[in-house]
mmCIF file of N, CA and C and ligand atoms in Angstrom:
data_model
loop_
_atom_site.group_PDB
_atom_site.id
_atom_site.type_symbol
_atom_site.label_atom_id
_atom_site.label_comp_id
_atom_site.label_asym_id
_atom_site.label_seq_id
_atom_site.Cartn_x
_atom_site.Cartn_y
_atom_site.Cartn_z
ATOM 1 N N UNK A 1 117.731 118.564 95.730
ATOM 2 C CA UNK A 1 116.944 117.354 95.504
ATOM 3 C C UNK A 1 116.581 116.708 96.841
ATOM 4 N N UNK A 2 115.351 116.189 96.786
ATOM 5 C CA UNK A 2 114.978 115.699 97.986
ATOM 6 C C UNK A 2 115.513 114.211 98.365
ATOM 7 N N UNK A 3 116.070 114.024 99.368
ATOM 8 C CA UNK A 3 116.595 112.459 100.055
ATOM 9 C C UNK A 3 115.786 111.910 99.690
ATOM 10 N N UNK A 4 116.896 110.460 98.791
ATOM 11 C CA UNK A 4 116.120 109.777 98.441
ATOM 12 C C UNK A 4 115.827 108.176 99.421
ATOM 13 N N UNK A 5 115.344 108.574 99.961
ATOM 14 C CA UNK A 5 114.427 107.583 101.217
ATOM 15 C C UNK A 5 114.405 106.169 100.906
ATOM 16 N N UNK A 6 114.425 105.783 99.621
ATOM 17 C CA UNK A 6 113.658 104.471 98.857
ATOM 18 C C UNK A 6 114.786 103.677 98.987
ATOM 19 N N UNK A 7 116.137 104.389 98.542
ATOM 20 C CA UNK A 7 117.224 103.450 98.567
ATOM 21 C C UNK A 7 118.253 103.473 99.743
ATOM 22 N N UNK A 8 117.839 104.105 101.013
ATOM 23 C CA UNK A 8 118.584 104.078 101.874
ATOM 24 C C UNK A 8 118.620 102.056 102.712
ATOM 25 N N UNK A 9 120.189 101.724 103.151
ATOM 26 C CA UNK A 9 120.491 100.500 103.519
ATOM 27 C C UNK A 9 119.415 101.133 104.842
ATOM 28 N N UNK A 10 119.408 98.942 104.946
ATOM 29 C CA UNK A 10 118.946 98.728 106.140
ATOM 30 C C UNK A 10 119.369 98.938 107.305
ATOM 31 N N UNK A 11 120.816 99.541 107.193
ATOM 32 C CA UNK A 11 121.090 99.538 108.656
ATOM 33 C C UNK A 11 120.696 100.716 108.834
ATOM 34 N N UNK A 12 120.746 101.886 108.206
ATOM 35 C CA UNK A 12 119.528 103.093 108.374
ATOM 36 C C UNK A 12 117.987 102.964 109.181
ATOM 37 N N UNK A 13 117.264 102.425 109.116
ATOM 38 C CA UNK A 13 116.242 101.768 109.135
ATOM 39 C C UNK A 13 115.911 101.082 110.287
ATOM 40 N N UNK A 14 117.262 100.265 110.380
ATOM 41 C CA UNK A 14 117.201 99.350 111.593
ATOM 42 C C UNK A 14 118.085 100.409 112.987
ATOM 43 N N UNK A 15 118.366 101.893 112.564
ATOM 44 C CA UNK A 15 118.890 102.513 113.723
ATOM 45 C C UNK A 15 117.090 103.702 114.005
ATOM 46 N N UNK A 16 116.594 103.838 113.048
ATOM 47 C CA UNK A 16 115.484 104.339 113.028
ATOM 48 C C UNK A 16 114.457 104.215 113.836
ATOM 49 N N UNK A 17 114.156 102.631 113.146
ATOM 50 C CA UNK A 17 112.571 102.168 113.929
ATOM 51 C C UNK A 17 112.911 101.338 114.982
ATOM 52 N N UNK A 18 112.000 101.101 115.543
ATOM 53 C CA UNK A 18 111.736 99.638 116.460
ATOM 54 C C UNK A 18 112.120 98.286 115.701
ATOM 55 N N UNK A 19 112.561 97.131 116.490
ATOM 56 C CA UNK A 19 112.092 95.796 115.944
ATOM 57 C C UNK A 19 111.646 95.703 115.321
ATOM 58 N N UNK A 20 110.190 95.791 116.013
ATOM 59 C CA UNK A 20 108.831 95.649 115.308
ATOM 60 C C UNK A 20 108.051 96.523 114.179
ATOM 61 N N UNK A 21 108.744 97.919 114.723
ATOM 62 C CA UNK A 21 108.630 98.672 113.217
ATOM 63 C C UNK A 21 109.062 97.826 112.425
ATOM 64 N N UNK A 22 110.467 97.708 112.287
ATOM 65 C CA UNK A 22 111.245 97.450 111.552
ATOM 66 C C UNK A 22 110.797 96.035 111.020
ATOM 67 N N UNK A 23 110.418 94.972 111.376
ATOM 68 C CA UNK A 23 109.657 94.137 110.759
ATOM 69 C C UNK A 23 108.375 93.871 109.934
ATOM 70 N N UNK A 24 107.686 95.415 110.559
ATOM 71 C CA UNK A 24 106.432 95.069 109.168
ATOM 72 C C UNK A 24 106.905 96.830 108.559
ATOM 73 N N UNK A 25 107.398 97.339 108.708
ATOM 74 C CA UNK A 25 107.332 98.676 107.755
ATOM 75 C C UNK A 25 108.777 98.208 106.686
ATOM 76 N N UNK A 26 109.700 97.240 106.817
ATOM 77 C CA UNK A 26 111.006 96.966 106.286
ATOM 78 C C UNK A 26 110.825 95.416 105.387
ATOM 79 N N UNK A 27 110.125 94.709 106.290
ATOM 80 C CA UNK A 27 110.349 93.431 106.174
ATOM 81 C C UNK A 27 108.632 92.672 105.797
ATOM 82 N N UNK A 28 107.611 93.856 105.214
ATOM 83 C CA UNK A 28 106.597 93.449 105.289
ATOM 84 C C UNK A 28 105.597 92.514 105.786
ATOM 85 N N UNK A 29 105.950 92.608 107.329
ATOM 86 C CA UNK A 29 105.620 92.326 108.118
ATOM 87 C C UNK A 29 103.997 92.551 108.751
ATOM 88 N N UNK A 30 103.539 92.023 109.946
ATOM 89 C CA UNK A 30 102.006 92.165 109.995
ATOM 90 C C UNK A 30 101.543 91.895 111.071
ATOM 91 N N UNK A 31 101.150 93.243 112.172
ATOM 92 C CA UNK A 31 101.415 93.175 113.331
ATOM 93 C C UNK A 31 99.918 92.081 113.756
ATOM 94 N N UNK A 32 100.192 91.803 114.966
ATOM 95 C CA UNK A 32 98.674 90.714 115.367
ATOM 96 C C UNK A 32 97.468 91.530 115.325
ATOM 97 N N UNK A 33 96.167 91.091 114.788
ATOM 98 C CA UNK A 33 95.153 92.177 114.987
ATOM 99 C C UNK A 33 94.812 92.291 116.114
ATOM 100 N N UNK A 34 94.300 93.332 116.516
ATOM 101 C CA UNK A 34 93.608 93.942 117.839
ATOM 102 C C UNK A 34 94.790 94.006 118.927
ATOM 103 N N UNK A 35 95.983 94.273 118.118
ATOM 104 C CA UNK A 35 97.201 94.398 118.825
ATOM 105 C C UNK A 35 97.636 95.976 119.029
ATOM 106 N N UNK A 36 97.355 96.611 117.687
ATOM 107 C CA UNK A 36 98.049 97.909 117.673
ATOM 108 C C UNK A 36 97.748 98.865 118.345
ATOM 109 N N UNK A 37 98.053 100.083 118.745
ATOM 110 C CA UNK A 37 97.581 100.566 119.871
ATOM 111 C C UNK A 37 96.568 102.007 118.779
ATOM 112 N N UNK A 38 96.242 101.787 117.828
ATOM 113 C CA UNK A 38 95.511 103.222 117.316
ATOM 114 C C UNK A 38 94.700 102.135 116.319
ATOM 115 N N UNK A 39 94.116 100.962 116.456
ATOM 116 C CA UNK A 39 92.694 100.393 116.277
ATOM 117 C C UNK A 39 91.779 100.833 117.045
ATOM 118 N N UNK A 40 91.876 101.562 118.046
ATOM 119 C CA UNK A 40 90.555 101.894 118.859
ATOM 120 C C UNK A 40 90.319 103.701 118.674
ATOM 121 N N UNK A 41 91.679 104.032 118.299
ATOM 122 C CA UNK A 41 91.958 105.376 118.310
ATOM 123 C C UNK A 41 90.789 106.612 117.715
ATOM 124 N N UNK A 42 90.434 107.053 118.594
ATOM 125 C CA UNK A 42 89.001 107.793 117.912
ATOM 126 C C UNK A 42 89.024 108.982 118.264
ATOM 127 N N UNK A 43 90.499 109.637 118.598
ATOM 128 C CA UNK A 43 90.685 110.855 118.249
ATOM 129 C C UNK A 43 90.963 111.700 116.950
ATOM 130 N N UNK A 44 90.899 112.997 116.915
ATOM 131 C CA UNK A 44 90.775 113.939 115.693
ATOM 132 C C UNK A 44 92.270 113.632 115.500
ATOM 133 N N UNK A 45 92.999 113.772 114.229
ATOM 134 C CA UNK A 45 94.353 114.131 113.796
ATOM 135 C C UNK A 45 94.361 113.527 112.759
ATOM 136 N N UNK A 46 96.160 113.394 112.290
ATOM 137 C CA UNK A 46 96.467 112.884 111.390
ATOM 138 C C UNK A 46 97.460 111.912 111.572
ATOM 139 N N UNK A 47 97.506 111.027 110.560
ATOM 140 C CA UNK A 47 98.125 109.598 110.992
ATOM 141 C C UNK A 47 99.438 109.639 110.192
ATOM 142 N N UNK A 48 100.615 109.747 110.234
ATOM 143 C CA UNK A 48 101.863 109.885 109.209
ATOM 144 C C UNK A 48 102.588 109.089 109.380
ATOM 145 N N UNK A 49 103.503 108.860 108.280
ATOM 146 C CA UNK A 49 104.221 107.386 108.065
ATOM 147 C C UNK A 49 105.715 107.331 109.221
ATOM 148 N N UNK A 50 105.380 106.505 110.055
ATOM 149 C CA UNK A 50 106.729 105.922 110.831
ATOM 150 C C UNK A 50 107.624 106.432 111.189
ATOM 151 N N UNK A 51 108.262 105.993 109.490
ATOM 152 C CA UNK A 51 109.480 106.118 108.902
ATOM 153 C C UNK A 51 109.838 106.960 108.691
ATOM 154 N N UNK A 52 109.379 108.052 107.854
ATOM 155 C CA UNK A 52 109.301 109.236 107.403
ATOM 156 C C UNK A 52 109.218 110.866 107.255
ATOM 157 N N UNK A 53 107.555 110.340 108.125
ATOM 158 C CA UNK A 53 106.956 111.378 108.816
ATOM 159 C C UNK A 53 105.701 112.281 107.834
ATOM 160 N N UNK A 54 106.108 111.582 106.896
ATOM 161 C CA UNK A 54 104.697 111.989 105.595
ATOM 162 C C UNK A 54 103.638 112.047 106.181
ATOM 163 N N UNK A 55 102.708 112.631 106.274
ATOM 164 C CA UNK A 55 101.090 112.787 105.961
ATOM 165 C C UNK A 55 100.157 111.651 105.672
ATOM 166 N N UNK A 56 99.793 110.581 105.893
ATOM 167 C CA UNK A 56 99.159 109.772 105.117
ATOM 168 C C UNK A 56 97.735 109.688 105.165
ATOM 169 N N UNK A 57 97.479 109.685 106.748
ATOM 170 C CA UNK A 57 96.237 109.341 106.506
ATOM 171 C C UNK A 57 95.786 110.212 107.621
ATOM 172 N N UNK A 58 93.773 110.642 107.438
ATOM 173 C CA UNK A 58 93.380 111.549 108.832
ATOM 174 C C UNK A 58 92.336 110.823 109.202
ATOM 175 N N UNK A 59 91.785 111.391 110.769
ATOM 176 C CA UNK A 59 90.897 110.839 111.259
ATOM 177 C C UNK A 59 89.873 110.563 110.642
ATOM 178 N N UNK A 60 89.687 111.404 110.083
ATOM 179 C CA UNK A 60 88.019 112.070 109.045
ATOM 180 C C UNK A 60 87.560 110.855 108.384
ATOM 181 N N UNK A 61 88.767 109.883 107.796
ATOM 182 C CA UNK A 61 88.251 108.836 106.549
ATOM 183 C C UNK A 61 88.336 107.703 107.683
ATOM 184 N N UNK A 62 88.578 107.597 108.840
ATOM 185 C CA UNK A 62 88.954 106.691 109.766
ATOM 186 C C UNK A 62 87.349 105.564 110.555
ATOM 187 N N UNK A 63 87.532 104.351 109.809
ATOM 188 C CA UNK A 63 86.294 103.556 110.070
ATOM 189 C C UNK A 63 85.992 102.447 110.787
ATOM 190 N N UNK A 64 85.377 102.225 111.429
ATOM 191 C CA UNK A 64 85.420 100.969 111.887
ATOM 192 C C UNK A 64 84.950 99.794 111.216
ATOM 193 N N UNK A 65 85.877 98.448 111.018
ATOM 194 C CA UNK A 65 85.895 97.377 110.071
ATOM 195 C C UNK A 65 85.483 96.313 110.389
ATOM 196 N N UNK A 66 86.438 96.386 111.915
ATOM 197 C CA UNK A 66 86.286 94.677 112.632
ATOM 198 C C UNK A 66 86.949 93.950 112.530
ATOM 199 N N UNK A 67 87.861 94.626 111.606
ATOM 200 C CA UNK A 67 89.195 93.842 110.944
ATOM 201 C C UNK A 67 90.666 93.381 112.601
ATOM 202 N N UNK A 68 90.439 94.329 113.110
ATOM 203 C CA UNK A 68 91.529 94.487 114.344
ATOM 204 C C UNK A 68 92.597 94.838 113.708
ATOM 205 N N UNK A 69 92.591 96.289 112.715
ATOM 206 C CA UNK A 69 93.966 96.851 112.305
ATOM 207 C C UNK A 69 93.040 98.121 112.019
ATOM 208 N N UNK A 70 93.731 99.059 112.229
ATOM 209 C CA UNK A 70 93.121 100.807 111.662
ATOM 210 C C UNK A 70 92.660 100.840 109.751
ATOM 211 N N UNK A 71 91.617 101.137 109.997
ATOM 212 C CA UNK A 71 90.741 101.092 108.793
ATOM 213 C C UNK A 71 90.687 102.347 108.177
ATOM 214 N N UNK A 72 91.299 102.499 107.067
ATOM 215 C CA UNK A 72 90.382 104.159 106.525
ATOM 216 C C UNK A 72 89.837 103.842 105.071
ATOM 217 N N UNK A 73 88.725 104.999 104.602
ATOM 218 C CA UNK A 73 88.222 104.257 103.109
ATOM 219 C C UNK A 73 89.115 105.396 102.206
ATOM 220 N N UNK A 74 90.237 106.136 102.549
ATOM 221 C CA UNK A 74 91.370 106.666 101.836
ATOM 222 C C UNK A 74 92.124 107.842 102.579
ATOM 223 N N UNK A 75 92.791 108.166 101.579
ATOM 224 C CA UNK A 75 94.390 108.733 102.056
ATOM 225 C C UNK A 75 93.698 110.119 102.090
ATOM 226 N N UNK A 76 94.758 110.485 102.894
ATOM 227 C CA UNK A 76 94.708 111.997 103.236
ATOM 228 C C UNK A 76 95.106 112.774 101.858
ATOM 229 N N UNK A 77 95.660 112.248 101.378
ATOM 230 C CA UNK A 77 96.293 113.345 100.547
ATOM 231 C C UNK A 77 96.514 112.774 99.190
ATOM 232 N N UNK A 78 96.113 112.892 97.850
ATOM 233 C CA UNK A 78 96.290 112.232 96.794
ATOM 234 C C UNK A 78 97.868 111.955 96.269
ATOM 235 N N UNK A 79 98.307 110.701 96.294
ATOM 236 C CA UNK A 79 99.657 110.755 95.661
ATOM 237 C C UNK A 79 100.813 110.424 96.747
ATOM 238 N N UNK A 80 100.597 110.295 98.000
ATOM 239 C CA UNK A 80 101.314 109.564 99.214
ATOM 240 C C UNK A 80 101.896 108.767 99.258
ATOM 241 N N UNK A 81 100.613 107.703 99.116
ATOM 242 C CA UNK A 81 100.703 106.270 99.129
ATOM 243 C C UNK A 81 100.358 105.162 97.643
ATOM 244 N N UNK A 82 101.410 104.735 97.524
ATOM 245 C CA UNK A 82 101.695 103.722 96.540
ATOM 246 C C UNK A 82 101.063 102.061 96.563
ATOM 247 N N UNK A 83 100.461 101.775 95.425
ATOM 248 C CA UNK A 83 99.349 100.468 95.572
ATOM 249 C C UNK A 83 100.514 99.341 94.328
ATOM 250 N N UNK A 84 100.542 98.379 95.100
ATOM 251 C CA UNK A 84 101.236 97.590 94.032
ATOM 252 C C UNK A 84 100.321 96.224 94.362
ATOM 253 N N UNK A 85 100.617 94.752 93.546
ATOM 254 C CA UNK A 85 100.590 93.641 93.292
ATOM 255 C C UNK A 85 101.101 93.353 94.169
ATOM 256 N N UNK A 86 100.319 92.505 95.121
ATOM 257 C CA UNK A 86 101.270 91.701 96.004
ATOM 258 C C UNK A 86 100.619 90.086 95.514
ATOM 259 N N UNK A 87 101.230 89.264 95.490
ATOM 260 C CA UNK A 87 100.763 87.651 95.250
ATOM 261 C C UNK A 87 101.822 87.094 96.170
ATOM 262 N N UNK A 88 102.253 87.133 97.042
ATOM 263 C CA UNK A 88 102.319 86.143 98.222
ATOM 264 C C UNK A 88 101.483 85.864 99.400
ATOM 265 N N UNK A 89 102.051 84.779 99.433
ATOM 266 C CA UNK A 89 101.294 83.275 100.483
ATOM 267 C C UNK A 89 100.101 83.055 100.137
ATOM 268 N N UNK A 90 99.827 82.845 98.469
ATOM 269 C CA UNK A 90 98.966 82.107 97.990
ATOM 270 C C UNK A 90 97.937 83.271 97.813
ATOM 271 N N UNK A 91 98.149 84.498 97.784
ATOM 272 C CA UNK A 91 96.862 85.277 97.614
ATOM 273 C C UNK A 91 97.024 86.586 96.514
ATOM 274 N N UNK A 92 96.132 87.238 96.243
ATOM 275 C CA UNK A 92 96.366 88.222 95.989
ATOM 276 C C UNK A 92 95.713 89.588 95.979
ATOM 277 N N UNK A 93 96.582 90.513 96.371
ATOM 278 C CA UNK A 93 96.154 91.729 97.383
ATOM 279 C C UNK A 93 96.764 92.902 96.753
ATOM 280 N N UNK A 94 96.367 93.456 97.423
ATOM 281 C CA UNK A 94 96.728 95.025 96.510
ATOM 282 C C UNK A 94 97.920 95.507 98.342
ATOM 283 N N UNK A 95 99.132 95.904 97.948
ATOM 284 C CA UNK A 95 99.719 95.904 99.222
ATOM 285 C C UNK A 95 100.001 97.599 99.292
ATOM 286 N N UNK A 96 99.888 98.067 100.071
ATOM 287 C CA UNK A 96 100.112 99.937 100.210
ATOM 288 C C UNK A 96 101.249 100.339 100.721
ATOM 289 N N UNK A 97 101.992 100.970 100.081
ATOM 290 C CA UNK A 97 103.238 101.505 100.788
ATOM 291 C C UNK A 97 103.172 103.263 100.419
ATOM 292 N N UNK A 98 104.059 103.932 101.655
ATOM 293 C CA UNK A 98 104.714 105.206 101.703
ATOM 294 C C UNK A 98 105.015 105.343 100.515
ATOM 295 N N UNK A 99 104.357 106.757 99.543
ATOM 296 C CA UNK A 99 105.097 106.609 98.217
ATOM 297 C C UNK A 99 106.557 107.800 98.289
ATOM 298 N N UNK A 100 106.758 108.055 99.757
ATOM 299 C CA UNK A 100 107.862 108.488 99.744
ATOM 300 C C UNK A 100 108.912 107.991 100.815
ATOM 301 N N UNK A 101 108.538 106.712 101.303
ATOM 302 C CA UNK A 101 110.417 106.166 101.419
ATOM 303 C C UNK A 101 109.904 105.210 101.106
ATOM 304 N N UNK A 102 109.029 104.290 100.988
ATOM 305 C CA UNK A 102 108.645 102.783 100.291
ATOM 306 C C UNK A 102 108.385 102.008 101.595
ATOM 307 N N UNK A 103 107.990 102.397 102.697
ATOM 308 C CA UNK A 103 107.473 102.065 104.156
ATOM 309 C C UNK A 103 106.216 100.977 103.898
ATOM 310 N N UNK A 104 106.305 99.594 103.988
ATOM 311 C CA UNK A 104 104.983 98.912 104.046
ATOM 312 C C UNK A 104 104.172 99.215 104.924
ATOM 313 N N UNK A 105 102.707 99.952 104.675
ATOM 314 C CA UNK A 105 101.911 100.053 105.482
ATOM 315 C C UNK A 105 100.778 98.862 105.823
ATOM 316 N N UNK A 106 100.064 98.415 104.854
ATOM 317 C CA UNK A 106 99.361 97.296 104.853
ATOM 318 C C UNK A 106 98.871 96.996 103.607
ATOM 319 N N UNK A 107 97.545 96.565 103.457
ATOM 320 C CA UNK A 107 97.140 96.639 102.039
ATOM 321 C C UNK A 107 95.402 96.722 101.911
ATOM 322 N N UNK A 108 95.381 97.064 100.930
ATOM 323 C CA UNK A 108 93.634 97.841 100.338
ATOM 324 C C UNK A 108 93.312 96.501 99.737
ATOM 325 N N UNK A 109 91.906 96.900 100.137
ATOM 326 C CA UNK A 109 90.475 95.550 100.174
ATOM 327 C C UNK A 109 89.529 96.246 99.470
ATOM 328 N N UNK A 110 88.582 95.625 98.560
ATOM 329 C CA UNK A 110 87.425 96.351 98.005
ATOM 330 C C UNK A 110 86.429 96.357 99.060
ATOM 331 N N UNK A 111 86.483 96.085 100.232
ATOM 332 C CA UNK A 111 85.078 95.950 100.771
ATOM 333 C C UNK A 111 84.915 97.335 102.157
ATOM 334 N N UNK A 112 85.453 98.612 101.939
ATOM 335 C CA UNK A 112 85.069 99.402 102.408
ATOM 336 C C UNK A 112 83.488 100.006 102.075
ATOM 337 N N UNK A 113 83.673 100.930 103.124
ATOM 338 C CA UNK A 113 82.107 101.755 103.003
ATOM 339 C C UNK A 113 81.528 102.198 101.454
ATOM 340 N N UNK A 114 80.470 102.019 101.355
ATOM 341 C CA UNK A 114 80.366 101.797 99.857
ATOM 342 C C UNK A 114 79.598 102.940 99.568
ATOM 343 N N UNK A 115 79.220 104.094 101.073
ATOM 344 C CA UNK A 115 78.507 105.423 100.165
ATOM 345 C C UNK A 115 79.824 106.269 100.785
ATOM 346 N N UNK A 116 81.217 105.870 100.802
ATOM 347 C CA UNK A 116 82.240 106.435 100.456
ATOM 348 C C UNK A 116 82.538 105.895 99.294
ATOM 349 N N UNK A 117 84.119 105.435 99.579
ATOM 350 C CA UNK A 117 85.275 105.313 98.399
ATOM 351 C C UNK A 117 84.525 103.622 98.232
ATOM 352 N N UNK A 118 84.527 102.820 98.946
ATOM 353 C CA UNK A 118 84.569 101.550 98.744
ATOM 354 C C UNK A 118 85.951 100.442 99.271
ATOM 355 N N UNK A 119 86.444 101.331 99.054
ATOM 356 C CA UNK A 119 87.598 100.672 99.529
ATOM 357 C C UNK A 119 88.230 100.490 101.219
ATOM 358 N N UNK A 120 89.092 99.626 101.212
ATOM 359 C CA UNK A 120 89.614 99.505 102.910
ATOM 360 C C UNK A 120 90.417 99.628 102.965
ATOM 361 N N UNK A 121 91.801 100.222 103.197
ATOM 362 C CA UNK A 121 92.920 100.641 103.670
ATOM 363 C C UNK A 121 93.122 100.165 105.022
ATOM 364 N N UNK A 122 93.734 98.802 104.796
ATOM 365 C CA UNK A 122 94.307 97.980 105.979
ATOM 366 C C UNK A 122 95.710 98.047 106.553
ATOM 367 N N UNK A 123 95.847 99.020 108.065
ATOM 368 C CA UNK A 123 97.223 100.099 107.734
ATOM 369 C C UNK A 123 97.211 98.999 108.793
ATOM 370 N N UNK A 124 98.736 98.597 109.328
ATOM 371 C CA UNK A 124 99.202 98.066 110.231
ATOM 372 C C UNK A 124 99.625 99.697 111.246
ATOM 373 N N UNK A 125 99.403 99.645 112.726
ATOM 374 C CA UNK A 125 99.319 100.604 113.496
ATOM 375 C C UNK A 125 100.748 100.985 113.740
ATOM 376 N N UNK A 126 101.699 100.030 113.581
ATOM 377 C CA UNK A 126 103.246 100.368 113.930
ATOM 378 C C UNK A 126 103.765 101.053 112.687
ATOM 379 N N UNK A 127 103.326 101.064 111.932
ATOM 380 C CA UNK A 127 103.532 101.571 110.448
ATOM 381 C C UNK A 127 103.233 103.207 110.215
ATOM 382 N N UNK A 128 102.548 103.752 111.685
ATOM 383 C CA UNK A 128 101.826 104.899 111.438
ATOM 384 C C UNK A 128 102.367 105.829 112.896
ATOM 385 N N UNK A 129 102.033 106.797 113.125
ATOM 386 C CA UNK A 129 102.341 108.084 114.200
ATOM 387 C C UNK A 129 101.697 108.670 114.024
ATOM 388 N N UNK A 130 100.494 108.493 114.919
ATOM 389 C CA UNK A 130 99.923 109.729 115.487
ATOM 390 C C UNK A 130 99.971 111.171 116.053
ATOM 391 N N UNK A 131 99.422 111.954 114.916
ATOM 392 C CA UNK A 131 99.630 113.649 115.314
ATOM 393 C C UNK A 131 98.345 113.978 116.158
ATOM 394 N N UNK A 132 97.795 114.303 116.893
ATOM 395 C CA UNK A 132 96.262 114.247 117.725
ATOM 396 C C UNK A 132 96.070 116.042 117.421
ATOM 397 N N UNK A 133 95.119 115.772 116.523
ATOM 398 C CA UNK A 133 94.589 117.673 116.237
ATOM 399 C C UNK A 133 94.820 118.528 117.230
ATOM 400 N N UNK A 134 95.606 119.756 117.155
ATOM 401 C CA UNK A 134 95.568 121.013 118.559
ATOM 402 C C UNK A 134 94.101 121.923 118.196
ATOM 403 N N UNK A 135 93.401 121.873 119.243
ATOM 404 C CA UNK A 135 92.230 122.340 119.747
ATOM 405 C C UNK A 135 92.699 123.843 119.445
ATOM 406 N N UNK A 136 91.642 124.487 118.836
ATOM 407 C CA UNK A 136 91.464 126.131 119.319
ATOM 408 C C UNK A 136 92.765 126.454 118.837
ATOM 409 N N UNK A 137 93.498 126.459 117.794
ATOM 410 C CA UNK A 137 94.951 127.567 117.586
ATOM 411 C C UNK A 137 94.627 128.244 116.686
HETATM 412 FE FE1 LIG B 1 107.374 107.028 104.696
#
């Protein structure tokens, strides 16, 4: 059976990530925009969860928003990433997490590219690890 990721303690977690990981991927947290270091990122690869190391997201769906957080109009891979109800601090949002350790990534907006998906996938950049495509293998 595969580790189950979802219910591992925090002190797991907190020997894992960063701080600051550890504050928006643990503590749903939300790094400053135009802070993260793969909002500008406009290389080929794939983007995988933190925590984990899952697959989540690739360059290919990767857009520019304006938002000042990494934009994609969807997931790499169907079935990854998990969409729930979020209604805190007065709002309400659709919030995205790792659907395999429960890693807060950010949360989905209807106002993506609309002769794609439509949607926006608002990933916080500490939430993610960059794989950068190998050329020519
Ligand atoms: Fe994960």
């Amino acid at each position: 059976m595969a580790e189950d990721l979802k219910n591992k303690p925090d002190e797991y977690w907190k020997a894992k990530l960063t701080p600051e990981q550890y504050r928006v991927v643990r503590e749903k947290g939300t790094e400053a925009p135009f802070t993260g270091e793969y909002v500008d990122n406009h290389d080929d690869g794939t983007y995988k969860c933190v925590a984990c190391g899952v697959e989540l997201f690739s360059s290919e769906m990767k857009f520019e928003s304006g938002s000042g957080w990494p934009s994609f109009y969807d997931v790499a891979r169907a079935g990854t990433v998990e969409l729930h109800d979020d209604k805190s601090f007065g709002m309400v949002r659709t919030e995205a997490t790792c659907a395999n350790c429960g890693a807060h990534l950010g949360h989905v907006f209807p106002d993506g590219p609309a002769e794609k998906t439509g949607q926006r996938y608002c990933i916080n950049s500490c939430s993610l690890d960059f794989a950068p495509k190998t050329v020519g293998k």
